[in-house]
XYZ file of C-alpha atoms in Angstrom:
679
model
C -106.410 -109.596 38.563
C -106.389 -111.360 41.742
C -102.701 -110.978 42.343
C -102.944 -107.430 41.289
C -105.959 -106.905 43.882
C -103.917 -108.562 46.770
C -101.066 -106.371 45.793
C -103.314 -103.264 45.922
C -104.638 -104.346 49.446
C -101.225 -104.922 50.931
C -99.634 -101.200 50.208
C -97.841 -102.205 46.870
C -95.098 -104.715 46.367
C -91.586 -105.097 44.480
C -93.442 -105.658 41.033
C -95.442 -102.332 41.627
C -94.588 -99.284 39.205
C -94.166 -95.735 40.916
C -96.936 -93.342 39.990
C -96.695 -91.058 37.334
C -95.908 -87.201 37.733
C -98.172 -84.946 37.013
C -98.115 -82.530 34.396
C -97.199 -79.454 35.727
C -94.537 -80.493 38.924
C -94.748 -82.744 41.691
C -97.147 -85.286 43.253
C -98.943 -84.447 46.703
C -95.999 -84.682 49.241
C -95.344 -87.903 50.567
C -92.733 -90.733 50.143
C -95.246 -92.909 48.266
C -92.320 -93.194 45.246
C -89.552 -93.741 47.700
C -90.599 -97.424 48.206
C -91.265 -97.709 44.209
C -88.157 -99.399 42.064
C -86.289 -97.020 40.505
C -86.244 -99.091 37.047
C -90.047 -98.285 36.940
C -91.452 -95.687 34.310
C -92.452 -92.113 35.718
C -93.740 -89.161 34.007
C -95.823 -87.964 31.486
C -93.168 -88.783 28.801
C -92.492 -92.215 30.298
C -96.080 -93.543 30.184
C -96.005 -94.232 33.908
C -98.428 -96.039 35.863
C -101.219 -93.760 37.225
C -102.520 -95.875 40.217
C -101.809 -93.973 43.530
C -99.706 -96.218 46.175
C -101.337 -96.209 49.516
C -99.114 -94.664 52.146
C -96.371 -96.987 52.759
C -95.518 -98.026 56.499
C -91.849 -97.994 57.309
C -89.969 -99.625 59.896
C -90.787 -96.809 62.501
C -93.855 -96.453 61.991
C -96.364 -94.938 59.022
C -95.177 -92.216 57.450
C -96.109 -88.359 58.363
C -99.944 -86.643 57.451
C -99.744 -84.984 53.682
C -101.162 -82.056 55.256
C -97.576 -81.738 57.198
C -95.740 -82.290 54.321
C -97.605 -80.031 51.862
C -95.936 -76.989 53.554
C -96.547 -74.622 50.385
C -100.214 -75.574 50.623
C -101.515 -75.712 54.187
C -98.435 -74.770 56.651
C -97.371 -71.453 54.903
C -101.050 -70.487 54.142
C -101.852 -71.053 58.327
C -98.635 -68.575 59.194
C -100.126 -66.079 56.402
C -97.332 -66.424 53.818
C -95.531 -63.157 53.604
C -98.368 -61.405 55.073
C -96.895 -61.630 58.425
C -94.982 -58.895 59.778
C -92.646 -61.430 61.335
C -91.836 -63.011 57.522
C -91.526 -59.844 56.226
C -88.729 -59.042 58.846
C -87.134 -62.272 58.364
C -86.763 -61.692 54.658
C -85.244 -58.005 55.440
C -82.557 -59.831 57.453
C -81.719 -61.599 54.461
C -81.386 -58.717 52.226
C -79.389 -56.489 54.520
C -75.964 -58.783 54.730
C -76.096 -58.970 50.602
C -74.772 -55.432 50.564
C -71.768 -56.726 52.767
C -71.652 -59.718 50.251
C -71.278 -57.354 47.578
C -68.370 -55.330 48.980
C -66.431 -58.892 49.822
C -67.070 -59.959 46.339
C -65.583 -57.469 44.695
C -62.826 -56.382 46.947
C -59.922 -58.243 44.978
C -60.507 -55.460 41.963
C -59.253 -52.797 44.248
C -56.833 -55.120 46.953
C -54.953 -56.780 43.822
C -55.478 -54.253 41.158
C -52.049 -53.732 39.033
C -51.047 -50.572 39.177
C -48.705 -48.597 36.668
C -44.880 -48.820 37.988
C -41.518 -47.413 37.142
C -38.045 -47.358 38.832
C -37.877 -45.593 41.971
C -35.549 -42.223 41.113
C -36.384 -42.304 37.588
C -36.328 -39.099 35.964
C -38.785 -37.746 33.484
C -38.111 -39.382 30.159
C -36.838 -42.379 31.811
C -37.996 -45.814 30.336
C -40.841 -47.247 31.689
C -40.559 -50.478 33.836
C -44.041 -51.632 32.452
C -43.764 -55.222 31.494
C -45.880 -58.204 30.750
C -46.420 -60.602 34.177
C -43.660 -62.858 32.368
C -41.229 -60.385 32.672
C -40.466 -59.229 29.115
C -41.923 -57.704 25.982
C -42.511 -59.894 23.055
C -43.512 -59.049 19.636
C -47.053 -61.285 20.507
C -47.454 -59.026 23.788
C -47.625 -55.549 22.119
C -51.141 -56.552 21.395
C -51.782 -56.797 24.598
C -49.948 -53.968 26.319
C -52.530 -52.202 28.402
C -52.508 -49.968 31.384
C -55.710 -51.587 33.044
C -55.704 -54.670 33.675
C -57.606 -56.918 30.996
C -60.654 -57.480 33.637
C -60.349 -55.517 36.641
C -63.440 -56.805 38.584
C -65.124 -59.551 39.324
C -67.236 -60.825 36.313
C -70.154 -62.538 38.093
C -72.284 -61.973 41.260
C -71.112 -65.573 43.136
C -67.569 -65.065 43.326
C -64.771 -62.691 42.933
C -63.311 -63.601 39.206
C -61.164 -60.566 38.580
C -58.152 -60.957 36.316
C -54.479 -59.584 36.129
C -53.593 -57.976 32.777
C -50.336 -56.688 31.934
C -48.757 -53.820 33.828
C -47.324 -50.662 32.277
C -45.168 -48.081 32.863
C -45.068 -44.077 32.958
C -43.081 -41.422 33.376
C -41.768 -39.915 36.807
C -44.835 -38.229 38.342
C -46.881 -39.278 41.463
C -50.000 -39.940 38.656
C -48.081 -40.287 35.642
C -49.727 -40.428 31.869
C -49.792 -43.732 30.300
C -46.371 -44.183 27.991
C -46.801 -45.664 24.320
C -45.810 -48.902 24.220
C -42.201 -49.797 23.967
C -40.700 -51.114 20.870
C -40.412 -54.559 20.084
C -37.478 -56.383 21.844
C -36.238 -57.738 24.860
C -36.760 -55.105 27.591
C -35.933 -57.598 30.489
C -33.660 -55.270 31.962
C -36.792 -53.084 33.145
C -37.056 -55.395 35.978
C -33.757 -55.129 37.022
C -34.884 -52.229 39.901
C -34.649 -53.313 43.050
C -37.676 -50.478 44.445
C -40.504 -49.276 42.322
C -42.799 -46.390 42.464
C -46.584 -47.136 42.081
C -49.284 -45.309 40.033
C -52.081 -46.810 41.815
C -55.440 -46.298 39.805
C -58.257 -47.625 42.424
C -58.468 -44.765 44.768
C -56.253 -46.318 47.162
C -52.798 -44.967 48.283
C -51.323 -48.137 48.653
C -52.676 -51.796 47.899
C -51.365 -55.703 48.209
C -49.121 -55.487 44.924
C -47.462 -52.391 45.831
C -47.201 -53.477 49.541
C -45.169 -56.737 48.539
C -43.599 -55.520 45.313
C -45.817 -57.898 43.370
C -44.739 -57.159 39.876
C -42.322 -58.491 37.073
C -41.049 -62.042 38.296
C -43.829 -61.788 41.729
C -46.640 -60.864 39.574
C -47.515 -64.725 39.798
C -48.349 -64.321 43.083
C -51.462 -61.822 42.471
C -52.688 -64.851 40.365
C -52.535 -67.179 43.595
C -53.983 -64.724 45.761
C -57.208 -64.648 43.220
C -56.953 -68.367 42.910
C -56.803 -68.906 46.761
C -60.314 -66.904 47.123
C -62.204 -68.771 44.593
C -60.960 -72.213 45.792
C -62.120 -70.963 49.175
C -65.601 -70.109 47.681
C -65.717 -73.722 45.714
C -64.691 -75.885 48.818
C -67.319 -73.549 51.017
C -70.061 -74.059 48.951
C -69.612 -77.637 48.986
C -68.882 -78.266 52.695
C -71.402 -75.842 54.012
C -73.690 -76.946 51.431
C -73.806 -80.874 53.385
C -73.412 -79.451 56.612
C -76.619 -77.051 56.590
C -79.094 -80.043 55.186
C -77.668 -81.942 58.051
C -77.422 -79.946 61.109
C -79.645 -76.749 59.700
C -79.198 -73.448 57.877
C -79.066 -70.972 61.513
C -76.181 -72.810 62.936
C -74.026 -72.701 59.518
C -74.964 -69.225 59.004
C -74.013 -68.232 62.274
C -70.291 -69.960 62.571
C -69.631 -68.648 58.985
C -70.496 -65.460 60.335
C -68.053 -65.863 63.462
C -65.450 -67.154 61.236
C -65.287 -64.586 58.676
C -64.964 -61.905 60.907
C -61.715 -63.560 62.685
C -59.634 -64.469 59.223
C -61.233 -61.139 57.453
C -59.843 -59.280 60.168
C -56.674 -61.397 60.063
C -56.199 -60.798 56.541
C -55.615 -57.024 57.120
C -52.878 -57.860 59.500
C -51.067 -59.993 56.807
C -47.070 -59.673 56.987
C -46.639 -61.260 53.501
C -48.395 -62.291 50.421
C -48.223 -66.081 51.573
C -50.456 -65.328 54.552
C -52.536 -62.936 52.721
C -53.427 -65.650 50.455
C -54.168 -68.287 52.769
C -55.928 -66.367 54.944
C -58.294 -65.398 51.962
C -58.978 -68.880 51.200
C -60.648 -69.412 54.626
C -62.208 -65.888 54.268
C -63.976 -67.286 50.824
C -65.022 -70.582 52.603
C -66.515 -68.656 55.186
C -68.103 -66.287 52.663
C -69.619 -69.097 50.668
C -71.416 -70.485 53.719
C -73.056 -67.183 54.233
C -74.015 -66.871 50.634
C -75.534 -70.324 50.504
C -77.277 -70.372 53.578
C -79.089 -66.939 53.304
C -80.007 -67.796 49.257
C -81.814 -71.009 50.833
C -83.506 -69.337 53.758
C -84.832 -66.703 51.419
C -86.084 -69.521 49.059
C -87.888 -71.170 51.957
C -89.886 -68.425 53.269
C -91.634 -67.079 50.539
C -94.832 -68.649 48.569
C -94.412 -69.500 45.080
C -95.408 -66.494 43.423
C -92.787 -64.201 45.610
C -89.521 -66.490 45.203
C -87.959 -64.724 42.409
C -89.015 -61.273 43.328
C -87.425 -61.923 46.578
C -84.420 -63.193 45.227
C -83.764 -60.371 42.757
C -84.227 -57.849 45.226
C -81.116 -59.503 47.318
C -79.271 -59.535 43.848
C -79.954 -55.668 43.396
C -78.835 -54.756 46.807
C -75.586 -57.115 46.572
C -75.342 -54.740 43.205
C -75.266 -51.471 45.285
C -72.356 -52.904 46.929
C -70.504 -53.459 43.675
C -71.522 -49.817 42.615
C -70.721 -48.476 46.237
C -66.960 -50.239 46.181
C -64.959 -47.760 44.390
C -66.171 -44.728 46.735
C -65.337 -47.055 49.705
C -61.969 -47.586 48.629
C -61.352 -43.859 47.882
C -62.516 -43.194 51.354
C -60.545 -45.476 52.986
C -57.041 -44.899 51.070
C -54.999 -47.932 52.427
C -55.760 -51.667 51.612
C -55.554 -52.765 55.150
C -58.538 -49.927 56.208
C -60.328 -50.933 53.133
C -60.289 -54.813 53.977
C -61.329 -54.444 57.759
C -64.078 -51.836 56.567
C -65.730 -54.591 54.229
C -65.338 -57.205 57.090
C -66.536 -55.460 60.294
C -70.339 -54.834 59.127
C -70.873 -58.457 59.569
C -70.579 -57.855 63.130
C -74.102 -56.888 62.893
C -75.139 -60.348 62.106
C -74.124 -61.800 65.331
C -77.523 -60.524 66.386
C -78.667 -63.258 64.269
C -78.419 -65.610 66.786
C -81.158 -64.229 68.969
C -83.533 -62.871 66.264
C -82.992 -65.465 63.446
C -84.699 -68.560 63.688
C -83.743 -71.889 62.033
C -85.619 -72.731 58.384
C -89.441 -74.116 59.603
C -89.391 -75.659 56.150
C -86.547 -77.439 56.584
C -87.701 -78.553 59.984
C -90.910 -79.823 58.614
C -88.990 -81.743 55.826
C -86.665 -83.243 57.971
C -89.505 -84.554 60.310
C -88.263 -82.454 63.366
C -91.916 -81.789 64.631
C -91.283 -80.997 67.844
C -89.067 -77.980 66.967
C -91.626 -77.227 64.167
C -94.209 -77.087 66.524
C -92.455 -74.629 68.767
C -91.228 -72.339 65.998
C -94.585 -72.256 64.714
C -95.978 -71.019 68.011
C -93.275 -68.389 68.019
C -94.608 -67.382 64.357
C -98.250 -66.996 65.726
C -97.223 -65.086 68.871
C -95.075 -62.309 66.619
C -97.756 -62.316 64.041
C -100.273 -62.169 66.577
C -102.731 -64.757 64.860
C -105.896 -65.974 65.969
C -105.484 -69.765 66.537
C -108.689 -70.282 65.025
C -107.263 -69.293 61.823
C -105.812 -73.053 61.366
C -108.719 -74.236 59.176
C -106.905 -77.161 57.720
C -106.152 -78.311 61.426
C -102.240 -78.096 61.121
C -101.703 -78.002 64.778
C -103.688 -81.059 65.920
C -101.947 -83.044 63.059
C -98.411 -81.876 64.328
C -99.355 -82.914 67.786
C -99.822 -86.519 66.623
C -96.332 -86.759 65.099
C -94.186 -85.249 68.057
C -92.855 -87.941 68.714
C -91.725 -89.214 65.190
C -87.537 -89.461 64.946
C -86.090 -86.875 62.646
C -85.126 -87.861 59.065
C -82.199 -86.249 57.726
C -80.954 -86.392 54.136
C -77.567 -86.063 52.544
C -76.973 -84.841 48.959
C -74.880 -88.359 47.857
C -78.783 -89.848 48.009
C -79.418 -88.225 44.875
C -77.357 -90.365 42.893
C -80.101 -92.970 43.386
C -82.603 -90.896 41.472
C -83.777 -90.907 38.053
C -84.795 -87.393 36.960
C -83.411 -85.553 39.861
C -79.361 -85.788 39.334
C -80.018 -85.227 35.652
C -81.822 -82.049 36.638
C -78.880 -80.664 38.906
C -76.190 -81.815 36.293
C -77.675 -79.931 33.584
C -77.973 -76.821 35.948
C -74.201 -77.376 36.885
C -73.015 -77.095 33.180
C -74.972 -74.157 32.472
C -73.826 -72.375 35.687
C -70.170 -73.591 34.769
C -70.888 -72.183 31.090
C -72.311 -68.879 32.109
C -69.725 -68.048 34.730
C -66.888 -69.299 32.460
C -67.843 -67.892 29.379
C -68.420 -64.408 30.982
C -64.919 -63.724 31.098
C -64.308 -64.549 27.660
C -66.709 -61.607 26.606
C -65.302 -59.374 29.167
C -61.590 -59.804 28.405
C -62.642 -59.490 24.683
C -64.214 -56.095 25.333
C -61.655 -54.505 27.363
C -59.184 -55.610 25.323
C -60.177 -52.520 22.891
C -58.954 -49.841 25.460
C -56.333 -48.370 23.613
C -58.914 -47.848 20.580
C -61.938 -46.979 22.126
C -61.806 -43.619 24.201
C -64.523 -44.689 26.499
C -62.734 -47.667 28.157
C -59.376 -45.855 29.042
C -59.388 -45.954 32.847
C -60.220 -48.374 35.695
C -63.754 -46.733 36.620
C -64.816 -46.961 32.897
C -64.242 -50.611 32.753
C -65.373 -51.177 36.510
C -68.948 -49.500 35.952
C -69.482 -50.798 32.399
C -69.400 -54.430 33.451
C -71.447 -53.208 36.716
C -73.903 -51.616 34.378
C -74.322 -54.589 32.022
C -74.685 -56.834 35.104
C -77.542 -54.443 36.013
C -78.972 -54.344 32.891
C -78.789 -58.356 32.482
C -80.729 -58.620 35.891
C -83.716 -55.849 35.306
C -84.154 -58.258 31.783
C -84.282 -61.148 33.867
C -87.209 -59.717 35.676
C -89.245 -59.360 32.316
C -88.014 -62.044 30.756
C -88.873 -64.991 33.360
C -92.294 -63.271 34.198
C -93.183 -63.931 30.474
C -91.449 -66.974 29.773
C -91.083 -68.554 32.877
C -87.952 -70.207 34.259
C -86.869 -72.698 31.690
C -88.007 -70.496 28.618
C -86.130 -67.229 30.315
C -82.863 -70.024 31.051
C -83.128 -71.098 27.211
C -83.314 -67.689 25.592
C -80.220 -66.229 27.570
C -78.341 -69.270 26.226
C -79.299 -69.061 22.818
C -78.185 -65.486 23.267
C -74.999 -66.406 24.844
C -74.497 -68.725 22.099
C -75.188 -66.660 19.085
C -72.739 -63.833 20.888
C -69.835 -66.281 21.147
C -70.327 -68.195 17.811
C -70.321 -64.648 15.867
C -67.423 -63.415 17.902
C -65.498 -66.366 16.790
C -66.713 -66.812 13.494
C -67.658 -63.743 11.627
C -64.661 -61.632 13.099
C -62.644 -64.205 11.506
C -64.113 -63.390 8.233
C -63.939 -59.773 8.408
C -60.429 -59.778 9.570
C -59.753 -61.617 6.462
C -61.788 -59.113 4.114
C -60.101 -56.153 6.033
C -56.596 -57.261 4.117
C -58.310 -56.295 0.858
C -58.491 -52.548 0.139
C -61.492 -52.877 -1.838
C -63.660 -54.707 0.525
C -64.437 -51.553 2.440
C -63.625 -53.246 5.930
C -60.906 -52.090 8.399
C -59.793 -53.076 11.911
C -61.933 -50.422 13.413
C -65.074 -52.090 12.002
C -64.318 -55.314 13.316
C -63.452 -53.761 16.717
C -66.749 -52.321 16.752
C -68.441 -55.729 16.050
C -66.035 -57.387 18.713
C -67.345 -54.856 21.357
C -70.973 -55.166 20.297
C -70.997 -59.132 20.498
C -69.162 -58.784 24.035
C -71.404 -56.742 25.641
C -74.319 -59.187 24.271
C -72.462 -62.170 25.763
C -71.688 -60.707 29.313
C -75.414 -59.409 29.266
C -76.499 -63.029 28.478
C -74.070 -64.806 30.107
C -74.742 -63.130 33.199
C -78.495 -63.908 33.449
C -77.546 -67.672 32.686
C -75.549 -67.971 35.708
C -77.784 -66.449 37.994
C -80.998 -67.877 36.733
C -79.121 -71.171 36.844
C -78.677 -70.802 40.321
C -82.141 -69.738 41.084
C -83.529 -72.643 38.946
C -81.939 -75.461 40.885
C -82.798 -73.670 44.334
C -86.540 -74.120 43.241
C -86.593 -77.818 41.913
C -84.133 -79.263 44.600
C -85.865 -80.749 47.526
C -85.917 -79.062 50.735
C -83.977 -82.141 52.362
C -81.017 -81.328 50.043
C -81.530 -77.829 48.845
C -78.252 -76.658 50.088
C -76.338 -79.534 48.788
C -77.814 -79.154 45.400
C -77.049 -75.124 45.714
C -73.744 -75.906 46.670
C -73.112 -78.256 43.437
C -74.201 -75.516 41.389
C -72.588 -72.480 42.890
C -69.431 -74.696 43.026
C -69.765 -75.295 39.327
C -70.212 -71.533 38.909
C -66.761 -71.319 40.618
C -65.110 -73.650 38.662
C -66.347 -71.561 35.567
C -64.544 -68.415 37.156
C -61.117 -70.591 37.969
C -60.370 -70.534 34.312
C -59.609 -66.978 34.415
C -56.871 -66.692 36.860
C -55.578 -69.987 35.518
C -55.435 -68.627 32.193
C -53.545 -65.524 33.168
C -51.180 -67.229 35.106
C -50.017 -68.581 31.947
C -49.720 -65.295 30.459
C -53.014 -65.988 28.402
C -51.729 -69.108 26.848
C -54.976 -71.386 25.603
C -57.486 -68.083 25.968
C -58.650 -68.626 22.286
C -59.026 -72.565 22.901
C -60.839 -71.664 26.313
C -63.334 -69.416 24.365
C -64.020 -72.345 21.737
C -64.406 -74.582 24.598
C -66.846 -72.570 26.403
C -68.944 -71.655 23.060
C -69.267 -75.256 22.288
C -70.611 -75.975 25.808
C -73.323 -73.302 25.307
C -74.609 -75.440 22.160
C -74.662 -78.701 24.429
C -76.668 -76.505 27.159
C -79.488 -75.474 25.101
C -80.339 -79.111 24.310
C -80.268 -80.312 27.704
C -82.216 -77.340 29.005
C -85.435 -78.831 27.039
C -84.841 -81.906 29.622
C -85.536 -79.419 32.681
C -89.360 -78.921 34.167
C -90.950 -75.640 35.002
C -90.883 -74.658 38.433
C -92.689 -71.437 37.966
C -95.936 -71.183 40.406
C -95.082 -74.390 42.010
C -94.696 -75.469 45.138
C -91.403 -76.093 45.960
C -90.684 -80.160 46.380
C -89.940 -81.244 50.014
C -88.487 -84.597 49.861
C -86.781 -86.448 47.549
C -89.620 -88.293 46.283
C -91.010 -85.375 45.290
C -88.235 -83.944 43.458
C -88.148 -87.151 41.543
C -91.542 -86.160 40.306
C -90.877 -82.682 38.734
C -90.571 -83.928 34.952
C -90.462 -81.994 31.690
C -93.045 -80.266 29.970
C -93.636 -79.691 26.477
C -91.937 -75.982 25.571
C -94.834 -74.547 24.244
C -98.661 -75.561 25.709
C -100.508 -77.603 23.271
C -103.124 -75.756 20.961
C -106.717 -76.002 21.670
C -108.362 -79.160 20.165
C -104.633 -80.727 19.305
C -104.518 -84.081 20.183
C -101.454 -85.213 22.389
C -99.144 -87.808 21.026
C -99.375 -89.919 24.276
C -102.448 -91.425 25.898
C -103.719 -89.588 28.939
C -103.785 -91.202 32.426
C -107.466 -92.052 32.630
C -106.870 -93.792 28.823
C -104.359 -95.696 30.561
C -106.143 -96.702 33.495
C -108.980 -97.975 30.935
C -106.578 -99.792 28.827
C -105.539 -102.683 31.090
C -105.172 -105.522 28.812
C -101.331 -105.344 28.588
C -101.051 -104.571 32.747
C -102.813 -107.474 33.449
C -101.222 -109.915 31.403
C -97.950 -108.331 32.609
C -98.844 -108.628 36.437
C -100.282 -112.121 35.993
C -97.236 -113.154 34.385
C -97.253 -116.689 36.164
C -100.196 -117.438 34.359
C -99.077 -117.536 31.005
C -97.215 -120.023 29.042
C -93.720 -120.526 29.003
C -92.463 -118.804 26.062
C -95.308 -116.459 25.502
C -95.384 -112.842 25.028
C -97.722 -110.173 27.033
C -100.281 -110.171 23.912
C -100.259 -113.966 23.725
C -97.645 -114.406 20.665
C -94.474 -116.503 21.066
C -91.299 -114.967 20.222
C -89.372 -115.633 17.015
């Protein structure tokens, strides 16, 4: 007991256990848990020590005031939350670029769409030149022979994942009708032409494929072009996320805007497909930085109750860009004009250098109090606030901390945590699964356009997928409001798993019964079930991917928020990257691809139960705050139900074992804590 009291007086020692997390989120801000060993127990499920540690003293001085570290509880109310006119203006400025981002994300559907093509000079009745990407029609290719690509549009809102299907020929008009598939056999001679005529379906007179004749033996270059944009997005998320946590959100955003203008406009001047693919990589890299920093700034501007609504509005604005993209393509008529028109609106974001400030939350979390003070004064001046509204005394506390040195953190620090890295890994796997399996459902649904009258042209395919994504976001608004972040994510993941398992299992069973005439089953029944499951799967998997990104932004601490977001968004990019890779190999391994992601959905359902619930909780500021976000029961306990674990007060009263453990030097050799001896 004496040893324990001496340790309390000294501010904790190496034998102290970390403080327990509160039931619904993080402890009050501070770095108290940072001085505790990682081997200690934490959280209500781990029976952690409930005695609070005094504020420790670092080598450079005491830690900042808890008032300054409690941004949502003290600083944000002092600035008026979202009630201030300046904050509303900043949120609006994060919404506007979402429209330009939507144009860029879905541009591949138009720039790289595989058109109908046939030998130049072929007369009416000439044999069409449409072949598979490998250059020949095989027996197994007839089932996949379609004019539109299997997924002619990006399947997710965070990157371009459009896929390339098999091209088809037509008769010798400028806009020829679709011919019927050629007979089985070797039609490699169809690709012996030296020049082709094209019938582009996306409203353009010329696109990248027709510009450089990327058909037959050169069709693989289209996949590489899509592949390069996705790889640029993935690397951009990882690199710009780390840079934004170290140097700030504002410089990364503005530098990415400058470079996307340079690379994006240069893409329109490409002289060959190699130059096009290389520049698209750098364009994707810069686009990732813009998406990432705007997402983080939007989250950090909002109070707890408004974060999801503000984020969903930005998603709807990006979807408006998706819906307007066909009209924009029809207006431009040429792919170079379309590419320039997509990139030029980013010129407006150059004005952000003078009107868009750094994230105040990030400045406070990294202890850059001198810059934070100037920005707070700027906020109060813009909002015409009365200095007497500072009831809690934020400014006097800030004055005392002006001489403190900044304390920046990199995402690699998450490796040394116990709970935070698990939460991020779970969300990475969820986003990878959600965006990866989305392509499986899209290809399954659009693989039936030869039999379903609705899905016979590019625009029907495009707007079907866009409508499913819109319905998914609308459903997210309702479900998340009722069930919270974790409950909503779990519900959509269960729907995704059911749709994938039923599509893989039930349809196989129907296919077997359809071979018997008396079974009442037919191929049309199988197709209808497949389309239904595909629509449900696209609907649910889109919500899984979007919610995983938003969830990560809420539970990742401010000091490493962009790095955590970068990991989850990069995981989503890896999921979308499987689509062009499989199609580059002429659809080999597609069924295994679907099975693997279906199994991942089952794993994700179990792992989701490990996540905390972040609804109406303050954003964690430091790694210590993020570490104390612990999971809670999925369903709240009923009234009168006794908890399985002792409460914090009961643990504090029951201190017999604790006294024996801390005074271990007073026990005889070989004795255990309760006085017995080991066997």
